[in-house]
Amino acid sequence: MLIKIPSSSTLKTSDITDESVYIQRRQLVKSMGFLGAGALLGSAISHKANAGFFDSKDADASFKTTALNYKADKDNLSLIRTPEQKVISHNNFYEFGAQKNQPAELSQNFKVNPWQLTISGECENPITLDYDDLTTMFALEERIYRLRCVEAWSMVVPWIGFSLAELLKKVAPNSSAKYVLFETLFDPEQMPGQSNRRLGGGIAYPYVEGLRIDEAMNPLTLMSVGLYGKTLPPQNGAPIRLVVPWKYGFKSIKSIVSIKLVREQPQTTWNKLASNEYGFYANVNPAHDHPRWSQASERRITSGGLFAKNRIETLPFNGYGEQVAHMYKNMDLSKYY
Ligand code: MTE
């Protein structure tokens, strides 16, 4: 697959705003022959849903979240949370459009109940969970994690969920289970980006992601069903998504319908699209730049707006090195990026 790298590859860290990175990512898609039509479409879409779709007075506010019972995160209370309104209105969910505002606008009629999540493959007890199981089968806990996008912005989100390890223990992986493959729902009628290649950024759907089995079993790896005390809104991956805090955000796959234990390293969406830019491991690594921009620092998304000066240094493994670095101790992380 021929991928044209735009000449803006010489950008310095100081030149990068999350918007410029975003534009460059779209350049990649464009250079592959799919002009993202978000710009065209964006003008035709109302922007009001972003501001208040939890407000029942808003006609577009068809999606309702529900309060959850969970154990609060006492470890990470010192992390400054990103305002909820930012977390639910600045999204990457290409199934609902490749522009940051589109998922919140185009996903409000997304049906998450009934839902089925199947866990299968190399295991003793494959199971299928339904919608209610997702919030009742495991004790829910809050985890305040930083989400670091490969586009060099970050947010701090109070997720609610349970460790993926708890779920995998239930199905009893066998000794051939070396990797875990995750798949998002494929439903082009509900997810317009899946049938409109322009809207969906030219990605081949369904969106797929993968982890090595030890990464999947790491206690930090979260299956999230909520944020800010409530069930997930659709734009954040309702009814269940992955959150892998030491990896770039694209590993944290949304609206999952299948988790499969497999023998071989699976293909993953962004890696298939541009393997020189998006690795399978995708561990946050300030020492390994993206070919077209630096990863040494990141822009915090705050209530100050997208262009507020709020740049912080990026930490190895996004600050979670103590818990995860041992899994990579014999690996050359510039090769396995
Ligand atoms: N999952 C699916 N199915 N489709 C996507 O486009 N985008 C990923 C990830 N999961 C994506 C996805 C990317 S690039 C990021 S940064 C995070 O979701 C963003 O999560 P958020 O919108 O909740 O901040």
PDB file of N, CA and C in Angstrom, residues 4-5 7 26 44 245 264 305:
ATOM      1  N   LYS A   4       1.558   8.323   0.920  1.00  0.00           N
ATOM      2  CA  LYS A   4       2.336   9.526   0.668  1.00  0.00           C
ATOM      3  C   LYS A   4       2.480  10.332   1.962  1.00  0.00           C
ATOM      4  N   ILE A   5       3.698  10.589   2.353  1.00  0.00           N
ATOM      5  CA  ILE A   5       3.920  11.390   3.555  1.00  0.00           C
ATOM      6  C   ILE A   5       4.014  12.859   3.139  1.00  0.00           C
ATOM      7  N   SER A   7       4.860  16.844   3.023  1.00  0.00           N
ATOM      8  CA  SER A   7       6.142  17.496   3.293  1.00  0.00           C
ATOM      9  C   SER A   7       6.177  18.146   4.671  1.00  0.00           C
ATOM     10  N   ARG A  26      -5.505  13.279   8.533  1.00  0.00           N
ATOM     11  CA  ARG A  26      -6.469  13.258   7.434  1.00  0.00           C
ATOM     12  C   ARG A  26      -5.766  13.318   6.086  1.00  0.00           C
ATOM     13  N   ALA A  44     -23.142  20.877   7.212  1.00  0.00           N
ATOM     14  CA  ALA A  44     -24.563  20.547   7.129  1.00  0.00           C
ATOM     15  C   ALA A  44     -25.113  20.025   8.455  1.00  0.00           C
ATOM     16  N   PRO A 245      -4.347   2.349  29.408  1.00  0.00           N
ATOM     17  CA  PRO A 245      -3.850   3.708  29.644  1.00  0.00           C
ATOM     18  C   PRO A 245      -2.400   3.955  29.254  1.00  0.00           C
ATOM     19  N   GLU A 264      -2.005 -16.144  17.083  1.00  0.00           N
ATOM     20  CA  GLU A 264      -1.061 -15.255  16.387  1.00  0.00           C
ATOM     21  C   GLU A 264      -1.375 -13.788  16.660  1.00  0.00           C
ATOM     22  N   GLY A 305     -10.308  25.541  26.026  1.00  0.00           N
ATOM     23  CA  GLY A 305     -10.490  25.483  24.577  1.00  0.00           C
ATOM     24  C   GLY A 305      -9.316  24.794  23.917  1.00  0.00           C
TER      25      GLY A 305
END
